[in-house]
């Protein structure tokens, strides 16, 4: 009997030790407001993820510089395909395989409707694990793939492909989203500074409807592949209280501009009310939260030529 008791104690000790060593997500909370630019950017550039808010009724999203970090903090397989964020349509305009109608459709659904959009990418432009395959397919079926100049061809696009190129289906497709908070901020999101994103929930868990619920989900139920430090940006004060939040709708835009829904999301649920459309004043508030800090110069002291009355007080 004593031996049995001793064995149980040792086993329990090992279990406790293994639990303590288990990877976890450490969450730091930060209010989403002007003045946080440097801290958020430094956190991203250090290789750690952030929880980025989007306006109601869109969800919070997990964002990082690489695919592995986003999938890892969510507890998903590292090779899971992701959405790539863009700061403006100009970021991908040189690489999309779209005619004029297709470009207009893609730009409208990305920047105005703020949907997540599948867009065809010129096979020559792709830089990924199957880039050579992309070029081989394109070269052997030149009638299906536009051949760029050598200058453009040398400028590869790092891309997470949702659909690979093929002779049957044509150019590969990639997934994009254009969030308000990082719009026209190249230090966050550009051709050189990549941002990958996914919905702000632990894999297998429902969407949290409040900031606190989402943070607690990562802290309590997270199953990451290693330790992560998630910087969570709290924007509940800018979002509509009581409104149901969900993932964006997803559409696919073809080379000729045909649009097909591939996932019905919050846009379809609010199609009648158009409540996802933001007023310009609201857009500016969201954009300012991650804007670069403004440098204010101290007021210059009056010179001897300035007229100062007796009641003007002390110069400061």
mmCIF file of C-alpha atoms in Angstrom:
data_model
loop_
_atom_site.group_PDB
_atom_site.id
_atom_site.type_symbol
_atom_site.label_atom_id
_atom_site.label_comp_id
_atom_site.label_asym_id
_atom_site.label_seq_id
_atom_site.Cartn_x
_atom_site.Cartn_y
_atom_site.Cartn_z
ATOM 1 C CA UNK A 1 0.000 0.000 0.000
ATOM 2 C CA UNK A 2 2.758 2.546 0.822
ATOM 3 C CA UNK A 3 4.380 1.802 -2.513
ATOM 4 C CA UNK A 4 1.115 2.454 -4.316
ATOM 5 C CA UNK A 5 0.685 5.774 -2.530
ATOM 6 C CA UNK A 6 4.212 6.819 -3.430
ATOM 7 C CA UNK A 7 3.704 5.929 -7.085
ATOM 8 C CA UNK A 8 0.522 7.994 -7.234
ATOM 9 C CA UNK A 9 2.293 10.992 -5.759
ATOM 10 C CA UNK A 10 5.128 10.780 -8.268
ATOM 11 C CA UNK A 11 2.719 10.445 -11.178
ATOM 12 C CA UNK A 12 0.742 13.452 -9.978
ATOM 13 C CA UNK A 13 3.946 15.433 -9.675
ATOM 14 C CA UNK A 14 4.903 14.624 -13.258
ATOM 15 C CA UNK A 15 1.471 15.593 -14.499
ATOM 16 C CA UNK A 16 1.690 18.914 -12.671
ATOM 17 C CA UNK A 17 5.164 19.507 -14.061
ATOM 18 C CA UNK A 18 4.006 18.783 -17.626
ATOM 19 C CA UNK A 19 1.032 21.133 -17.181
ATOM 20 C CA UNK A 20 3.313 23.929 -16.000
ATOM 21 C CA UNK A 21 5.486 23.479 -19.070
ATOM 22 C CA UNK A 22 2.539 23.425 -21.471
ATOM 23 C CA UNK A 23 2.629 26.194 -24.068
ATOM 24 C CA UNK A 24 0.221 29.046 -23.417
ATOM 25 C CA UNK A 25 -0.927 32.386 -24.776
ATOM 26 C CA UNK A 26 -0.083 35.379 -22.605
ATOM 27 C CA UNK A 27 -2.507 38.229 -23.304
ATOM 28 C CA UNK A 28 -1.709 41.907 -22.769
ATOM 29 C CA UNK A 29 -4.607 44.335 -23.108
ATOM 30 C CA UNK A 30 -4.222 47.782 -24.666
ATOM 31 C CA UNK A 31 -6.908 50.360 -25.407
ATOM 32 C CA UNK A 32 -7.304 51.032 -29.122
ATOM 33 C CA UNK A 33 -6.662 54.775 -29.345
ATOM 34 C CA UNK A 34 -4.232 57.268 -30.782
ATOM 35 C CA UNK A 35 -0.752 57.012 -29.330
ATOM 36 C CA UNK A 36 -0.239 53.227 -29.511
ATOM 37 C CA UNK A 37 1.430 53.190 -32.945
ATOM 38 C CA UNK A 38 4.984 52.433 -31.814
ATOM 39 C CA UNK A 39 4.079 49.779 -29.267
ATOM 40 C CA UNK A 40 1.848 47.864 -31.685
ATOM 41 C CA UNK A 41 4.339 48.088 -34.558
ATOM 42 C CA UNK A 42 7.254 46.962 -32.369
ATOM 43 C CA UNK A 43 5.199 44.036 -31.098
ATOM 44 C CA UNK A 44 4.423 42.908 -34.634
ATOM 45 C CA UNK A 45 8.003 43.330 -35.791
ATOM 46 C CA UNK A 46 9.216 41.223 -32.865
ATOM 47 C CA UNK A 47 7.332 38.271 -34.357
ATOM 48 C CA UNK A 48 4.391 38.255 -31.944
ATOM 49 C CA UNK A 49 0.666 38.388 -32.834
ATOM 50 C CA UNK A 50 -1.880 41.097 -32.121
ATOM 51 C CA UNK A 51 -5.654 40.998 -31.743
ATOM 52 C CA UNK A 52 -6.792 43.693 -34.168
ATOM 53 C CA UNK A 53 -10.311 45.120 -33.920
ATOM 54 C CA UNK A 54 -12.570 45.902 -36.850
ATOM 55 C CA UNK A 55 -15.677 48.111 -36.849
ATOM 56 C CA UNK A 56 -19.081 46.609 -36.064
ATOM 57 C CA UNK A 57 -20.411 44.200 -37.165
ATOM 58 C CA UNK A 58 -17.041 42.760 -38.259
ATOM 59 C CA UNK A 59 -15.017 40.658 -35.794
ATOM 60 C CA UNK A 60 -11.699 41.005 -34.051
ATOM 61 C CA UNK A 61 -8.923 39.275 -36.002
ATOM 62 C CA UNK A 62 -5.551 37.735 -35.138
ATOM 63 C CA UNK A 63 -2.736 39.361 -37.115
ATOM 64 C CA UNK A 64 0.981 38.601 -37.440
ATOM 65 C CA UNK A 65 3.899 38.971 -39.822
ATOM 66 C CA UNK A 66 3.883 35.303 -40.841
ATOM 67 C CA UNK A 67 1.390 32.513 -41.349
ATOM 68 C CA UNK A 68 2.935 30.192 -38.768
ATOM 69 C CA UNK A 69 2.379 32.674 -35.925
ATOM 70 C CA UNK A 70 -1.292 33.266 -36.736
ATOM 71 C CA UNK A 71 -2.016 29.549 -37.032
ATOM 72 C CA UNK A 72 0.113 28.727 -34.008
ATOM 73 C CA UNK A 73 -1.577 31.112 -31.581
ATOM 74 C CA UNK A 74 -4.996 29.848 -32.747
ATOM 75 C CA UNK A 75 -3.944 26.215 -32.313
ATOM 76 C CA UNK A 76 -4.249 25.295 -36.001
ATOM 77 C CA UNK A 77 -1.910 23.381 -38.327
ATOM 78 C CA UNK A 78 0.939 25.635 -39.498
ATOM 79 C CA UNK A 79 0.193 25.033 -43.186
ATOM 80 C CA UNK A 80 -3.421 26.293 -43.009
ATOM 81 C CA UNK A 81 -4.016 28.907 -45.723
ATOM 82 C CA UNK A 82 -4.662 32.442 -44.528
ATOM 83 C CA UNK A 83 -5.933 35.796 -45.640
ATOM 84 C CA UNK A 84 -3.363 38.474 -46.441
ATOM 85 C CA UNK A 85 -4.054 42.055 -45.373
ATOM 86 C CA UNK A 86 -3.438 44.975 -47.694
ATOM 87 C CA UNK A 87 -3.057 48.646 -46.863
ATOM 88 C CA UNK A 88 -4.415 49.732 -50.243
ATOM 89 C CA UNK A 89 -5.392 48.119 -53.531
ATOM 90 C CA UNK A 90 -2.196 49.538 -55.046
ATOM 91 C CA UNK A 91 -0.329 46.926 -53.025
ATOM 92 C CA UNK A 92 -1.573 44.124 -55.304
ATOM 93 C CA UNK A 93 -2.604 45.996 -58.446
ATOM 94 C CA UNK A 94 0.524 44.986 -60.376
ATOM 95 C CA UNK A 95 0.046 41.299 -59.601
ATOM 96 C CA UNK A 96 -3.648 40.572 -60.005
ATOM 97 C CA UNK A 97 -4.771 38.765 -63.155
ATOM 98 C CA UNK A 98 -7.855 40.906 -63.734
ATOM 99 C CA UNK A 99 -9.232 42.940 -66.603
ATOM 100 C CA UNK A 100 -10.641 46.422 -66.005
ATOM 101 C CA UNK A 101 -14.045 45.114 -64.914
ATOM 102 C CA UNK A 102 -12.381 42.601 -62.619
ATOM 103 C CA UNK A 103 -10.204 45.255 -60.990
ATOM 104 C CA UNK A 104 -13.196 47.470 -60.333
ATOM 105 C CA UNK A 105 -15.112 44.574 -58.784
ATOM 106 C CA UNK A 106 -12.204 43.453 -56.605
ATOM 107 C CA UNK A 107 -11.427 46.980 -55.438
ATOM 108 C CA UNK A 108 -15.078 47.698 -54.617
ATOM 109 C CA UNK A 109 -15.544 44.517 -52.567
ATOM 110 C CA UNK A 110 -12.251 45.048 -50.741
ATOM 111 C CA UNK A 111 -12.249 48.771 -50.002
ATOM 112 C CA UNK A 112 -15.944 49.731 -49.996
ATOM 113 C CA UNK A 113 -17.753 46.569 -48.917
ATOM 114 C CA UNK A 114 -14.802 45.404 -46.743
ATOM 115 C CA UNK A 115 -15.371 41.779 -47.611
ATOM 116 C CA UNK A 116 -12.702 39.109 -47.789
ATOM 117 C CA UNK A 117 -11.962 38.552 -51.457
ATOM 118 C CA UNK A 118 -10.422 35.716 -53.477
ATOM 119 C CA UNK A 119 -8.467 37.284 -56.325
ATOM 120 C CA UNK A 120 -6.602 35.598 -59.205
ATOM 121 C CA UNK A 121 -2.842 36.250 -59.128
ATOM 122 C CA UNK A 122 -0.608 36.135 -62.204
ATOM 123 C CA UNK A 123 1.156 32.776 -61.963
ATOM 124 C CA UNK A 124 4.510 34.333 -62.876
ATOM 125 C CA UNK A 125 4.377 36.569 -59.810
ATOM 126 C CA UNK A 126 4.008 33.954 -57.126
ATOM 127 C CA UNK A 127 6.795 33.314 -54.649
ATOM 128 C CA UNK A 128 5.875 30.351 -52.472
ATOM 129 C CA UNK A 129 6.811 26.744 -51.918
ATOM 130 C CA UNK A 130 5.356 25.884 -55.318
ATOM 131 C CA UNK A 131 6.688 28.906 -57.196
ATOM 132 C CA UNK A 132 8.621 26.787 -59.667
ATOM 133 C CA UNK A 133 5.477 24.777 -60.318
ATOM 134 C CA UNK A 134 3.620 28.036 -60.959
ATOM 135 C CA UNK A 135 6.198 29.121 -63.533
ATOM 136 C CA UNK A 136 6.328 25.695 -65.178
ATOM 137 C CA UNK A 137 2.558 25.570 -65.587
ATOM 138 C CA UNK A 138 2.465 29.133 -66.909
ATOM 139 C CA UNK A 139 5.316 28.535 -69.341
ATOM 140 C CA UNK A 140 3.763 25.387 -70.785
ATOM 141 C CA UNK A 141 0.361 27.053 -71.251
ATOM 142 C CA UNK A 142 1.291 30.535 -72.411
ATOM 143 C CA UNK A 143 -2.121 30.939 -74.041
ATOM 144 C CA UNK A 144 -3.753 30.869 -70.586
ATOM 145 C CA UNK A 145 -1.204 32.943 -68.663
ATOM 146 C CA UNK A 146 -0.073 36.476 -69.411
ATOM 147 C CA UNK A 147 3.720 36.657 -69.723
ATOM 148 C CA UNK A 148 5.216 39.711 -67.928
ATOM 149 C CA UNK A 149 8.441 41.466 -68.770
ATOM 150 C CA UNK A 150 11.700 40.285 -67.199
ATOM 151 C CA UNK A 151 11.749 43.378 -64.990
ATOM 152 C CA UNK A 152 8.360 42.646 -63.456
ATOM 153 C CA UNK A 153 8.998 38.918 -63.422
ATOM 154 C CA UNK A 154 11.946 39.415 -61.079
ATOM 155 C CA UNK A 155 9.712 41.096 -58.497
ATOM 156 C CA UNK A 156 8.070 38.051 -56.932
ATOM 157 C CA UNK A 157 5.065 38.291 -54.642
ATOM 158 C CA UNK A 158 5.155 36.386 -51.370
ATOM 159 C CA UNK A 159 1.727 34.846 -51.322
ATOM 160 C CA UNK A 160 -0.283 32.228 -49.464
ATOM 161 C CA UNK A 161 -2.216 30.558 -52.256
ATOM 162 C CA UNK A 162 -5.714 29.235 -51.690
ATOM 163 C CA UNK A 163 -5.776 27.635 -55.134
ATOM 164 C CA UNK A 164 -2.698 26.693 -57.110
ATOM 165 C CA UNK A 165 -2.277 27.390 -60.846
ATOM 166 C CA UNK A 166 -3.349 24.704 -63.267
ATOM 167 C CA UNK A 167 -3.931 24.301 -66.965
ATOM 168 C CA UNK A 168 -7.597 23.578 -66.253
ATOM 169 C CA UNK A 169 -8.437 26.441 -63.884
ATOM 170 C CA UNK A 170 -5.845 29.037 -64.882
ATOM 171 C CA UNK A 171 -4.142 31.455 -62.504
ATOM 172 C CA UNK A 172 -3.792 30.776 -58.780
ATOM 173 C CA UNK A 173 -6.055 32.520 -56.269
ATOM 174 C CA UNK A 174 -5.123 34.282 -53.041
ATOM 175 C CA UNK A 175 -7.271 35.718 -50.252
ATOM 176 C CA UNK A 176 -7.181 39.404 -49.287
ATOM 177 C CA UNK A 177 -8.805 41.778 -46.814
ATOM 178 C CA UNK A 178 -8.486 45.546 -46.420
ATOM 179 C CA UNK A 179 -9.009 46.580 -42.768
ATOM 180 C CA UNK A 180 -9.729 50.184 -41.829
ATOM 181 C CA UNK A 181 -7.165 50.391 -39.012
ATOM 182 C CA UNK A 182 -4.093 49.718 -41.196
ATOM 183 C CA UNK A 183 -5.285 51.534 -44.312
ATOM 184 C CA UNK A 184 -2.493 53.517 -46.007
ATOM 185 C CA UNK A 185 0.029 52.658 -43.282
ATOM 186 C CA UNK A 186 2.938 51.023 -45.155
ATOM 187 C CA UNK A 187 4.941 50.452 -41.979
ATOM 188 C CA UNK A 188 2.204 48.017 -40.946
ATOM 189 C CA UNK A 189 1.058 46.642 -44.258
ATOM 190 C CA UNK A 190 2.742 46.893 -47.678
ATOM 191 C CA UNK A 191 4.597 44.851 -50.303
ATOM 192 C CA UNK A 192 7.607 44.808 -47.973
ATOM 193 C CA UNK A 193 5.731 44.464 -44.666
ATOM 194 C CA UNK A 194 3.476 41.430 -44.794
ATOM 195 C CA UNK A 195 0.476 40.900 -42.549
ATOM 196 C CA UNK A 196 -1.489 37.656 -42.351
ATOM 197 C CA UNK A 197 -4.823 37.364 -40.564
ATOM 198 C CA UNK A 198 -7.536 35.033 -39.351
ATOM 199 C CA UNK A 199 -10.628 35.346 -37.197
ATOM 200 C CA UNK A 200 -10.032 36.259 -33.555
ATOM 201 C CA UNK A 201 -10.924 32.978 -31.901
ATOM 202 C CA UNK A 202 -9.182 29.819 -30.734
ATOM 203 C CA UNK A 203 -9.554 27.007 -33.257
ATOM 204 C CA UNK A 204 -12.760 25.093 -32.540
ATOM 205 C CA UNK A 205 -14.168 27.798 -30.252
ATOM 206 C CA UNK A 206 -17.079 30.154 -31.108
ATOM 207 C CA UNK A 207 -16.618 33.825 -31.884
ATOM 208 C CA UNK A 208 -16.506 35.947 -28.766
ATOM 209 C CA UNK A 209 -18.889 38.891 -28.904
ATOM 210 C CA UNK A 210 -16.916 41.122 -26.530
ATOM 211 C CA UNK A 211 -13.255 41.963 -26.111
ATOM 212 C CA UNK A 212 -13.033 40.370 -22.656
ATOM 213 C CA UNK A 213 -14.659 37.151 -23.863
ATOM 214 C CA UNK A 214 -12.146 36.834 -26.690
ATOM 215 C CA UNK A 215 -9.150 37.470 -24.424
ATOM 216 C CA UNK A 216 -10.382 34.936 -21.880
ATOM 217 C CA UNK A 217 -10.839 32.371 -24.631
ATOM 218 C CA UNK A 218 -7.173 32.578 -25.628
ATOM 219 C CA UNK A 219 -6.059 32.507 -21.990
ATOM 220 C CA UNK A 220 -8.239 29.569 -20.913
ATOM 221 C CA UNK A 221 -8.726 27.412 -23.997
ATOM 222 C CA UNK A 222 -5.729 28.240 -26.163
ATOM 223 C CA UNK A 223 -3.765 25.240 -27.459
ATOM 224 C CA UNK A 224 -0.780 26.943 -29.119
ATOM 225 C CA UNK A 225 2.227 25.089 -30.539
ATOM 226 C CA UNK A 226 4.512 27.250 -28.375
ATOM 227 C CA UNK A 227 4.348 30.252 -26.039
ATOM 228 C CA UNK A 228 2.938 33.426 -27.576
ATOM 229 C CA UNK A 229 2.409 36.968 -26.348
ATOM 230 C CA UNK A 230 -0.853 38.263 -27.817
ATOM 231 C CA UNK A 231 -1.213 42.050 -27.697
ATOM 232 C CA UNK A 232 -4.988 42.566 -27.648
ATOM 233 C CA UNK A 233 -6.309 45.963 -28.761
ATOM 234 C CA UNK A 234 -9.570 46.845 -27.007
ATOM 235 C CA UNK A 235 -11.946 48.778 -29.279
ATOM 236 C CA UNK A 236 -15.264 47.880 -27.670
ATOM 237 C CA UNK A 237 -15.744 51.592 -26.932
ATOM 238 C CA UNK A 238 -15.822 52.189 -30.713
ATOM 239 C CA UNK A 239 -18.016 49.217 -31.588
ATOM 240 C CA UNK A 240 -21.812 48.899 -31.359
ATOM 241 C CA UNK A 241 -22.819 47.364 -28.032
ATOM 242 C CA UNK A 242 -25.266 44.494 -28.350
ATOM 243 C CA UNK A 243 -24.754 44.008 -32.090
ATOM 244 C CA UNK A 244 -23.946 40.499 -33.308
ATOM 245 C CA UNK A 245 -20.420 40.254 -34.744
ATOM 246 C CA UNK A 246 -19.254 37.584 -37.164
ATOM 247 C CA UNK A 247 -16.727 36.840 -39.902
ATOM 248 C CA UNK A 248 -16.878 38.774 -43.146
ATOM 249 C CA UNK A 249 -18.583 37.391 -46.195
ATOM 250 C CA UNK A 250 -16.170 35.983 -48.766
ATOM 251 C CA UNK A 251 -16.443 36.379 -52.524
ATOM 252 C CA UNK A 252 -14.374 35.227 -55.484
ATOM 253 C CA UNK A 253 -13.708 37.667 -58.332
ATOM 254 C CA UNK A 254 -12.798 36.074 -61.672
ATOM 255 C CA UNK A 255 -10.411 37.467 -64.280
ATOM 256 C CA UNK A 256 -13.354 39.046 -66.128
ATOM 257 C CA UNK A 257 -15.021 40.509 -63.062
ATOM 258 C CA UNK A 258 -17.683 37.934 -62.279
ATOM 259 C CA UNK A 259 -18.375 37.755 -58.542
ATOM 260 C CA UNK A 260 -19.454 34.626 -56.685
ATOM 261 C CA UNK A 261 -20.110 34.230 -52.958
ATOM 262 C CA UNK A 262 -17.963 31.492 -51.430
ATOM 263 C CA UNK A 263 -18.906 32.112 -47.777
ATOM 264 C CA UNK A 264 -21.936 33.899 -46.383
ATOM 265 C CA UNK A 265 -20.941 36.017 -43.426
ATOM 266 C CA UNK A 266 -21.970 39.142 -41.603
ATOM 267 C CA UNK A 267 -22.351 41.168 -44.829
ATOM 268 C CA UNK A 268 -25.112 38.861 -46.040
ATOM 269 C CA UNK A 269 -26.884 38.960 -42.694
ATOM 270 C CA UNK A 270 -26.934 42.760 -42.834
ATOM 271 C CA UNK A 271 -27.492 43.101 -46.564
ATOM 272 C CA UNK A 272 -30.843 44.875 -46.118
ATOM 273 C CA UNK A 273 -29.739 47.427 -43.540
ATOM 274 C CA UNK A 274 -26.267 48.093 -45.047
ATOM 275 C CA UNK A 275 -25.124 48.661 -41.463
ATOM 276 C CA UNK A 276 -21.533 47.680 -42.221
ATOM 277 C CA UNK A 277 -21.039 50.834 -44.280
ATOM 278 C CA UNK A 278 -19.134 53.366 -42.205
ATOM 279 C CA UNK A 279 -19.477 57.121 -42.209
ATOM 280 C CA UNK A 280 -16.340 59.006 -43.188
ATOM 281 C CA UNK A 281 -16.043 60.507 -39.703
ATOM 282 C CA UNK A 282 -16.051 57.013 -38.179
ATOM 283 C CA UNK A 283 -13.432 55.811 -40.663
ATOM 284 C CA UNK A 284 -11.136 58.673 -39.682
ATOM 285 C CA UNK A 285 -11.489 57.801 -35.984
ATOM 286 C CA UNK A 286 -10.445 54.204 -36.646
ATOM 287 C CA UNK A 287 -7.570 55.247 -38.900
ATOM 288 C CA UNK A 288 -6.179 57.642 -36.306
ATOM 289 C CA UNK A 289 -5.824 54.947 -33.646
ATOM 290 C CA UNK A 290 -2.782 53.395 -35.369
ATOM 291 C CA UNK A 291 -1.539 56.634 -36.929
ATOM 292 C CA UNK A 292 2.027 57.739 -36.309
ATOM 293 C CA UNK A 293 2.389 59.945 -33.227
ATOM 294 C CA UNK A 294 2.163 63.601 -34.046
ATOM 295 C CA UNK A 295 5.182 65.748 -33.202
ATOM 296 C CA UNK A 296 4.188 69.123 -31.827
ATOM 297 C CA UNK A 297 6.770 71.870 -31.778
ATOM 298 C CA UNK A 298 6.826 74.075 -28.669
ATOM 299 C CA UNK A 299 5.493 77.557 -29.218
ATOM 300 C CA UNK A 300 8.234 80.050 -30.003
ATOM 301 C CA UNK A 301 8.814 82.788 -27.484
ATOM 302 C CA UNK A 302 8.015 86.285 -28.719
ATOM 303 C CA UNK A 303 10.944 88.316 -29.991
ATOM 304 C CA UNK A 304 11.702 91.862 -28.941
ATOM 305 C CA UNK A 305 9.647 92.984 -31.922
ATOM 306 C CA UNK A 306 6.485 91.351 -30.572
ATOM 307 C CA UNK A 307 4.032 93.680 -28.961
ATOM 308 C CA UNK A 308 3.241 92.609 -25.406
ATOM 309 C CA UNK A 309 0.663 94.454 -23.376
ATOM 310 C CA UNK A 310 0.819 95.032 -19.646
ATOM 311 C CA UNK A 311 -1.797 92.312 -18.947
ATOM 312 C CA UNK A 312 -0.395 89.685 -21.306
ATOM 313 C CA UNK A 313 1.038 87.681 -18.434
ATOM 314 C CA UNK A 314 4.160 85.527 -18.434
ATOM 315 C CA UNK A 315 5.627 84.080 -21.622
ATOM 316 C CA UNK A 316 5.557 80.297 -21.520
#
